[in-house]
Amino acid sequence: MKPEEWISATEARTRLGVRAQTLYAYVSRGHVQVRVHPDDSRRSLYRALDVDALAARQGRSRKLADVASAAIAWGEPVLASAITTVRDGRLYYRGRDAARLADDHTLEQVAGLLLGGDDHARPDAPRPPPSDHADVRHRLFHALADRVATAPPMPGARAAMVAAEAALLLDIVADAASGLCGDGPIHQRLATGWGQAATGPAADLIRRMLVLVADHELNASTFAARVTAATGASLAASVLAGLSALSGPRHGGQSAVVRRFLAEAKMHGTEEAARGRLIEDRHLPGFGHPLYPLGDIRARALLDRFEVPRPLAELQAMARLLCDAEPNIDFAMIAACDALGLPEDAPFAIFATARCAGWIAHAVEQGESRTLIRPRARYVGPEPLAP
């Protein structure tokens, strides 16, 4: 067989426009022939003729309305923003590489950068102690809801007032996430709240996670925060809207989904659990990301800093073997938190605290635009009756 008749998984997925898991499902059903890469037994090659034939069968013309509707899900950008972008497999905050910022920056410094400045203002206003509820989500929602009830509206607010409110909100969220009311760097407060030393490898790994997930352009929670800000609501209301969207299992709740997959692997064996999901055309939680076809750069910047616990390392190896899938940030954060012995809800707490910085920056940017986000719906219901 000629080498050019066989293509990589990345090329096959590109031609088909599908996820890695769907490609493997095609293989398991006999639609696409596969063989082991001659130079790397951990990778697979796919028969190009099969891939192209399948793509041709699936191809169909789409109306303009269909294209516009599809753009809502991983489509073209729908809002102009100067804050964050993903380009050529890298993540940038205001033009600066996020993975490099994670080497030596704190979340507070990145929050200032995302807002368009160099410094993060420290709030002068006193803040109440966080709820003593055991569940971190309860503490986060409780703290933000209390602030929404008294927070000033954004329209007409002076820049200094907005900066002070932004700093206060980040501290309120950090307090709720850690369960402590403190004044030091946020990564140190989180480490202390989880029984770790305020300085050292654990705190530094928490700092790195915070920086890597501080923002990710127009994801679902950020879009929710911008829609809220566009109405003129308070900055606190925008952050609460972001947190509400983050709590869903398809977004910040992915850590719980990954843990269920890990439990399946422990119960049935890693290979059986992974193959079972792929054959049923179910995705492998914690692997792959539409914006990073060659691998999530955030995960890569994190996984190199610690030893992945064995059960998760086995999942990582199996995902690569079966479908060339690389870990995403959800997997990497669970692995990091487990390696540190942090609570199961630590990944969500870190994610919510960090992403608060991004929600604030996007809400402020949206507020400054003075435009309402109001898309139209493509009606598909019964034909309206004549009056």
Short mmCIF file of C-alpha atoms in Angstrom, two decimals:
data_model
loop_
_atom_site.label_atom_id
_atom_site.label_comp_id
_atom_site.label_asym_id
_atom_site.label_seq_id
_atom_site.Cartn_x
_atom_site.Cartn_y
_atom_site.Cartn_z
CA MET A 1 0.00 0.00 0.00
CA LYS A 2 1.21 3.48 -0.76
CA PRO A 3 1.93 5.66 2.29
CA GLU A 4 -0.23 8.45 0.92
CA GLU A 5 -3.30 6.19 1.04
CA TRP A 6 -3.21 6.33 4.85
CA ILE A 7 -3.73 9.48 6.88
CA SER A 8 -3.45 10.51 10.52
CA ALA A 9 -6.38 10.74 12.91
CA THR A 10 -6.18 14.52 12.86
CA GLU A 11 -6.41 14.61 9.06
CA ALA A 12 -9.25 12.07 9.04
CA ARG A 13 -11.22 14.07 11.61
CA THR A 14 -10.64 17.26 9.61
CA ARG A 15 -11.94 15.71 6.38
CA LEU A 16 -14.99 14.27 8.13
CA GLY A 17 -15.59 17.21 10.45
CA VAL A 18 -16.11 14.91 13.45
CA ARG A 19 -14.74 14.31 16.94
CA ALA A 20 -12.12 11.67 17.68
CA GLN A 21 -14.73 9.51 19.34
CA THR A 22 -16.97 9.58 16.27
CA LEU A 23 -14.05 8.61 14.05
CA TYR A 24 -13.41 5.56 16.23
CA ALA A 25 -17.10 4.67 16.07
CA TYR A 26 -16.86 4.68 12.25
CA VAL A 27 -13.88 2.33 12.54
CA SER A 28 -15.69 -0.01 14.92
CA ARG A 29 -18.67 -0.20 12.51
CA GLY A 30 -16.45 -1.06 9.57
CA HIS A 31 -16.87 2.24 7.70
CA VAL A 32 -13.18 3.19 7.89
CA GLN A 33 -10.22 0.80 7.77
CA VAL A 34 -7.43 1.44 10.29
CA ARG A 35 -3.89 0.16 10.82
CA VAL A 36 -1.04 0.78 13.27
CA HIS A 37 1.41 3.55 12.39
CA PRO A 38 4.64 1.89 11.14
CA ASP A 39 6.83 4.27 13.15
CA ASP A 40 4.77 4.54 16.32
CA SER A 41 2.71 1.62 17.60
CA ARG A 42 0.75 3.97 19.91
CA ARG A 43 -0.82 5.76 16.94
CA SER A 44 -3.13 4.72 14.12
CA LEU A 45 -3.50 5.52 10.44
CA TYR A 46 -6.79 5.62 8.55
CA ARG A 47 -7.52 4.65 4.94
CA ALA A 48 -7.98 7.86 3.02
CA LEU A 49 -10.34 6.36 0.42
CA ASP A 50 -12.72 5.22 3.17
CA VAL A 51 -12.61 8.61 4.87
CA ASP A 52 -13.27 10.51 1.63
CA ALA A 53 -16.11 8.19 0.63
CA LEU A 54 -17.74 8.65 4.01
CA ALA A 55 -17.31 12.42 3.83
CA ALA A 56 -18.93 12.47 0.38
CA ARG A 57 -21.95 10.54 1.65
CA GLN A 58 -22.36 12.91 4.53
CA GLY A 59 -21.89 16.07 2.49
CA ARG A 60 -24.93 18.16 1.74
CA SER A 61 -25.60 21.78 0.92
CA ARG A 62 -26.80 24.01 3.72
CA LYS A 63 -28.94 27.10 3.60
CA LEU A 64 -27.63 30.40 4.95
CA ALA A 65 -29.92 30.12 7.97
CA ASP A 66 -28.49 26.69 8.76
CA VAL A 67 -24.95 28.07 8.61
CA ALA A 68 -25.88 30.96 10.90
CA SER A 69 -27.53 28.57 13.33
CA ALA A 70 -24.50 26.27 13.37
CA ALA A 71 -22.22 29.23 14.10
CA ILE A 72 -23.70 29.36 17.59
CA ALA A 73 -21.89 26.07 18.35
CA TRP A 74 -18.13 26.36 17.77
CA GLY A 75 -18.68 28.63 14.79
CA GLU A 76 -17.21 31.95 13.80
CA PRO A 77 -16.76 34.67 16.45
CA VAL A 78 -19.99 36.54 17.11
CA LEU A 79 -18.64 39.42 19.21
CA ALA A 80 -15.62 41.67 18.84
CA SER A 81 -13.32 41.42 21.85
CA ALA A 82 -9.78 42.53 22.66
CA ILE A 83 -9.39 40.23 25.67
CA THR A 84 -8.59 36.63 24.69
CA THR A 85 -8.08 34.53 21.60
CA VAL A 86 -7.05 31.00 20.62
CA ARG A 87 -4.75 31.05 17.63
CA ASP A 88 -2.59 28.32 16.09
CA GLY A 89 -3.20 26.09 19.08
CA ARG A 90 -2.10 28.70 21.64
CA LEU A 91 -4.14 30.74 24.16
CA TYR A 92 -3.46 34.47 24.44
CA TYR A 93 -4.57 37.04 27.04
CA ARG A 94 -4.39 40.53 25.52
CA GLY A 95 -1.80 39.20 23.07
CA ARG A 96 0.32 37.46 25.73
CA ASP A 97 0.78 33.68 25.78
CA ALA A 98 -1.23 32.26 28.70
CA ALA A 99 1.01 29.22 29.10
CA ARG A 100 4.03 31.47 29.55
CA LEU A 101 2.17 33.75 31.94
CA ALA A 102 1.43 30.65 34.02
CA ASP A 103 5.15 30.26 34.69
CA ASP A 104 5.40 33.26 37.00
CA HIS A 105 2.16 35.28 37.18
CA THR A 106 -0.56 35.24 39.83
CA LEU A 107 -4.28 35.29 39.15
CA GLU A 108 -4.43 38.85 40.45
CA GLN A 109 -1.84 39.97 37.91
CA VAL A 110 -3.69 38.21 35.10
CA ALA A 111 -6.98 39.77 36.25
CA GLY A 112 -5.40 43.19 35.86
CA LEU A 113 -4.09 42.25 32.42
CA LEU A 114 -7.49 41.00 31.27
CA LEU A 115 -9.06 44.28 32.37
CA GLY A 116 -6.57 46.14 30.19
CA GLY A 117 -4.15 47.31 32.85
CA ASP A 118 -1.01 46.08 34.57
CA ASP A 119 -2.15 46.15 38.18
CA HIS A 120 -4.99 44.57 40.09
CA ALA A 121 -6.53 46.99 42.58
CA ARG A 122 -6.96 45.74 46.14
CA PRO A 123 -10.45 46.41 47.53
CA ASP A 124 -10.82 48.72 50.52
CA ALA A 125 -14.40 47.70 51.32
CA PRO A 126 -14.87 45.15 54.11
CA ARG A 127 -16.42 41.84 53.08
CA PRO A 128 -18.45 39.40 55.13
CA PRO A 129 -17.01 35.99 56.05
CA PRO A 130 -17.94 33.21 53.63
CA SER A 131 -20.72 30.77 54.40
CA ASP A 132 -19.65 27.79 56.50
CA HIS A 133 -21.54 25.39 54.22
CA ALA A 134 -19.49 22.32 53.30
CA ASP A 135 -20.35 22.50 49.59
CA VAL A 136 -18.22 24.95 47.61
CA ARG A 137 -20.95 25.61 45.03
CA HIS A 138 -23.36 26.59 47.80
CA ARG A 139 -20.79 29.02 49.20
CA LEU A 140 -20.11 30.56 45.78
CA PHE A 141 -23.75 31.06 44.85
CA HIS A 142 -24.60 32.35 48.32
CA ALA A 143 -21.76 34.90 48.32
CA LEU A 144 -22.51 36.23 44.83
CA ALA A 145 -26.28 36.37 45.36
CA ASP A 146 -25.73 38.46 48.50
CA ARG A 147 -23.52 40.86 46.56
CA VAL A 148 -25.98 41.12 43.67
CA ALA A 149 -28.64 42.33 46.09
CA THR A 150 -26.59 45.43 47.00
CA ALA A 151 -24.16 45.88 44.09
CA PRO A 152 -24.17 49.19 42.18
CA PRO A 153 -25.23 49.15 38.50
CA MET A 154 -22.49 49.44 35.91
CA PRO A 155 -23.94 52.15 33.60
CA GLY A 156 -22.58 55.53 34.60
CA ALA A 157 -20.06 54.13 37.09
CA ARG A 158 -16.64 55.77 37.15
CA ALA A 159 -13.64 53.67 36.13
CA ALA A 160 -12.29 53.68 39.68
CA MET A 161 -15.60 52.38 41.03
CA VAL A 162 -15.67 49.57 38.46
CA ALA A 163 -12.07 48.61 39.31
CA ALA A 164 -12.87 48.54 43.03
CA GLU A 165 -15.97 46.43 42.47
CA ALA A 166 -14.02 44.04 40.23
CA ALA A 167 -11.36 43.55 42.92
CA LEU A 168 -13.99 43.07 45.61
CA LEU A 169 -15.82 40.43 43.57
CA LEU A 170 -12.66 38.45 42.92
CA ASP A 171 -11.94 38.43 46.65
CA ILE A 172 -15.52 37.43 47.50
CA VAL A 173 -15.29 34.48 45.12
CA ALA A 174 -11.85 33.49 46.44
CA ASP A 175 -13.16 33.61 50.02
CA ALA A 176 -16.12 31.40 49.10
CA ALA A 177 -13.91 28.94 47.22
CA SER A 178 -11.36 28.60 50.02
CA GLY A 179 -13.80 28.91 52.90
CA LEU A 180 -11.50 31.54 54.42
CA CYS A 181 -11.51 35.32 54.49
CA GLY A 182 -7.92 36.29 53.77
CA ASP A 183 -5.77 38.98 52.21
CA GLY A 184 -2.81 37.16 50.67
CA PRO A 185 -2.44 35.97 47.07
CA ILE A 186 -5.43 33.91 46.03
CA HIS A 187 -3.46 30.76 45.25
CA GLN A 188 -1.99 30.83 48.75
CA ARG A 189 -5.42 31.32 50.31
CA LEU A 190 -6.80 28.34 48.40
CA ALA A 191 -3.82 26.20 49.36
CA THR A 192 -4.26 27.11 53.02
CA GLY A 193 -7.98 26.39 52.89
CA TRP A 194 -7.17 22.87 51.64
CA GLY A 195 -4.57 22.17 54.32
CA GLN A 196 -1.53 22.87 52.13
CA ALA A 197 1.41 25.17 52.83
CA ALA A 198 0.92 28.75 51.65
CA THR A 199 4.21 28.52 49.79
CA GLY A 200 5.69 25.50 48.05
CA PRO A 201 4.93 23.12 45.15
CA ALA A 202 1.21 22.67 45.94
CA ALA A 203 0.45 26.39 46.12
CA ASP A 204 2.48 27.00 42.97
CA LEU A 205 0.57 24.32 41.05
CA ILE A 206 -2.71 25.92 42.18
CA ARG A 207 -1.37 29.29 40.97
CA ARG A 208 -0.56 27.77 37.59
CA MET A 209 -4.06 26.30 37.22
CA LEU A 210 -5.67 29.63 38.11
CA VAL A 211 -3.73 31.46 35.41
CA LEU A 212 -4.35 28.84 32.72
CA VAL A 213 -8.15 28.93 33.08
CA ALA A 214 -8.66 32.63 33.88
CA ASP A 215 -10.35 33.17 30.50
CA HIS A 216 -11.11 31.31 27.27
CA GLU A 217 -12.72 33.80 24.90
CA LEU A 218 -16.48 33.36 24.26
CA ASN A 219 -17.20 30.13 26.11
CA ALA A 220 -20.71 29.50 27.43
CA SER A 221 -20.25 31.10 30.86
CA THR A 222 -18.46 34.14 29.46
CA PHE A 223 -21.20 34.63 26.88
CA ALA A 224 -23.78 34.45 29.69
CA ALA A 225 -21.83 37.07 31.63
CA ARG A 226 -21.67 39.36 28.58
CA VAL A 227 -25.38 39.00 27.84
CA THR A 228 -26.12 40.00 31.42
CA ALA A 229 -23.73 42.95 31.31
CA ALA A 230 -25.30 44.12 28.04
CA THR A 231 -28.57 44.74 29.88
CA GLY A 232 -26.87 47.19 32.23
CA ALA A 233 -26.96 44.82 35.19
CA SER A 234 -24.37 45.05 37.94
CA LEU A 235 -20.94 43.50 37.63
CA ALA A 236 -21.89 41.07 40.39
CA ALA A 237 -24.96 39.97 38.41
CA SER A 238 -22.77 39.25 35.40
CA VAL A 239 -20.41 37.13 37.48
CA LEU A 240 -23.37 35.26 38.99
CA ALA A 241 -24.68 34.58 35.47
CA GLY A 242 -21.27 33.22 34.52
CA LEU A 243 -21.18 30.97 37.55
CA SER A 244 -24.67 29.66 36.77
CA ALA A 245 -23.57 28.64 33.27
CA LEU A 246 -20.31 27.19 34.58
CA SER A 247 -22.19 24.87 36.93
CA GLY A 248 -23.62 22.80 34.05
CA PRO A 249 -22.18 19.33 33.30
CA ARG A 250 -21.15 20.37 29.78
CA HIS A 251 -18.99 23.21 31.11
CA GLY A 252 -17.44 23.55 34.57
CA GLY A 253 -19.26 20.46 35.74
CA GLN A 254 -17.10 18.33 33.43
CA SER A 255 -14.88 17.34 36.35
CA ALA A 256 -17.73 15.26 37.79
CA VAL A 257 -18.26 13.64 34.37
CA VAL A 258 -14.56 12.77 34.12
CA ARG A 259 -14.67 11.26 37.59
CA ARG A 260 -17.58 9.03 36.56
CA PHE A 261 -15.54 7.86 33.56
CA LEU A 262 -12.64 7.13 35.91
CA ALA A 263 -14.98 5.11 38.12
CA GLU A 264 -16.10 3.10 35.05
CA ALA A 265 -12.46 2.36 34.23
CA LYS A 266 -11.77 1.17 37.77
CA MET A 267 -14.83 -1.06 37.73
CA HIS A 268 -14.61 -2.58 34.24
CA GLY A 269 -11.01 -1.99 33.24
CA THR A 270 -9.55 0.99 31.40
CA GLU A 271 -9.68 -0.48 27.89
CA GLU A 272 -13.20 -1.87 28.21
CA ALA A 273 -14.56 1.39 29.62
CA ALA A 274 -12.97 3.46 26.84
CA ARG A 275 -13.90 1.10 23.99
CA GLY A 276 -17.46 0.80 25.27
CA ARG A 277 -17.94 4.54 25.12
CA LEU A 278 -16.40 4.90 21.68
CA ILE A 279 -18.42 2.07 20.14
CA GLU A 280 -21.59 3.76 21.42
CA ASP A 281 -20.38 7.07 19.92
CA ARG A 282 -20.06 8.59 23.38
CA HIS A 283 -17.16 10.94 23.96
CA LEU A 284 -14.27 10.23 26.32
CA PRO A 285 -14.67 12.82 29.10
CA GLY A 286 -11.49 14.76 29.71
CA PHE A 287 -10.08 14.27 26.21
CA GLY A 288 -10.14 16.44 23.11
CA HIS A 289 -11.20 20.03 22.58
CA PRO A 290 -12.69 21.61 19.42
CA LEU A 291 -10.38 24.64 19.63
CA TYR A 292 -7.23 22.53 20.06
CA PRO A 293 -7.19 19.77 17.40
CA LEU A 294 -3.54 18.97 18.25
CA GLY A 295 -4.08 18.96 22.01
CA ASP A 296 -5.18 21.43 24.67
CA ILE A 297 -2.19 23.70 25.30
CA ARG A 298 -3.46 24.44 28.82
CA ALA A 299 -3.39 20.75 29.73
CA ARG A 300 0.08 20.36 28.28
CA ALA A 301 1.37 23.33 30.29
CA LEU A 302 0.02 21.74 33.46
CA LEU A 303 0.67 18.01 33.03
CA ASP A 304 4.42 18.54 32.64
CA ARG A 305 4.62 19.85 36.22
CA PHE A 306 3.66 16.77 38.24
CA GLU A 307 3.34 13.01 38.10
CA VAL A 308 -0.12 11.98 36.95
CA PRO A 309 -1.73 9.48 39.37
CA ARG A 310 -1.70 5.95 37.96
CA PRO A 311 -5.45 5.47 37.24
CA LEU A 312 -5.57 8.72 35.31
CA ALA A 313 -2.28 7.97 33.55
CA GLU A 314 -3.78 4.69 32.34
CA LEU A 315 -6.81 6.54 30.96
CA GLN A 316 -4.52 9.02 29.23
CA ALA A 317 -2.52 6.24 27.56
CA MET A 318 -5.65 4.37 26.47
CA ALA A 319 -7.26 7.47 24.94
CA ARG A 320 -4.12 8.10 22.94
CA LEU A 321 -3.90 4.47 21.82
CA LEU A 322 -7.52 4.09 20.75
CA CYS A 323 -8.20 7.40 19.05
CA ASP A 324 -5.20 9.75 19.29
CA ALA A 325 -7.13 11.84 21.83
CA GLU A 326 -5.10 14.18 24.03
CA PRO A 327 -6.07 15.33 27.55
CA ASN A 328 -7.94 18.61 27.92
CA ILE A 329 -7.80 21.03 30.84
CA ASP A 330 -10.58 19.22 32.73
CA PHE A 331 -8.52 16.03 32.84
CA ALA A 332 -5.33 17.92 33.71
CA MET A 333 -6.92 19.78 36.61
CA ILE A 334 -8.39 16.62 38.11
CA ALA A 335 -5.01 14.92 37.77
CA ALA A 336 -3.25 17.86 39.42
CA CYS A 337 -5.72 18.10 42.29
CA ASP A 338 -5.61 14.34 42.89
CA ALA A 339 -1.81 14.40 42.85
CA LEU A 340 -1.93 17.07 45.57
CA GLY A 341 -4.56 15.24 47.58
CA LEU A 342 -7.06 18.10 47.31
CA PRO A 343 -10.84 17.67 47.82
CA GLU A 344 -12.91 16.32 44.91
CA ASP A 345 -14.55 19.72 44.40
CA ALA A 346 -11.18 21.52 44.18
CA PRO A 347 -11.11 21.55 40.32
CA PHE A 348 -14.48 23.34 40.20
CA ALA A 349 -13.46 25.75 42.95
CA ILE A 350 -10.25 26.64 41.10
CA PHE A 351 -12.06 26.94 37.78
CA ALA A 352 -14.78 29.22 39.19
CA THR A 353 -12.31 31.44 41.05
CA ALA A 354 -10.06 31.84 38.03
CA ARG A 355 -12.81 32.31 35.48
CA CYS A 356 -14.27 35.09 37.64
CA ALA A 357 -11.40 37.25 36.39
CA GLY A 358 -12.42 36.59 32.79
CA TRP A 359 -16.12 37.17 33.43
CA ILE A 360 -15.34 40.52 35.01
CA ALA A 361 -13.14 41.62 32.11
CA HIS A 362 -15.73 40.61 29.51
CA ALA A 363 -18.59 42.21 31.44
CA VAL A 364 -16.67 45.50 31.65
CA GLU A 365 -15.80 45.36 27.94
CA GLN A 366 -19.43 44.62 27.06
CA GLY A 367 -20.68 47.42 29.30
CA GLU A 368 -18.37 49.89 27.61
CA SER A 369 -19.78 48.97 24.20
CA ARG A 370 -23.27 50.12 25.28
CA THR A 371 -24.90 47.55 22.99
CA LEU A 372 -27.54 44.96 23.77
CA ILE A 373 -26.89 41.34 22.76
CA ARG A 374 -30.15 40.27 21.17
CA PRO A 375 -29.94 37.56 18.47
CA ARG A 376 -33.03 36.50 16.51
CA ALA A 377 -34.55 33.04 16.69
CA ARG A 378 -35.07 30.87 13.60
CA TYR A 379 -38.67 29.82 14.16
CA VAL A 380 -39.39 26.11 13.52
CA GLY A 381 -42.79 25.82 15.22
CA PRO A 382 -46.32 25.57 13.77
CA GLU A 383 -47.22 28.04 11.06
CA PRO A 384 -48.78 31.13 12.72
CA LEU A 385 -52.52 31.34 12.28
CA ALA A 386 -53.96 34.34 10.51
CA PRO A 387 -55.69 36.82 12.92
#
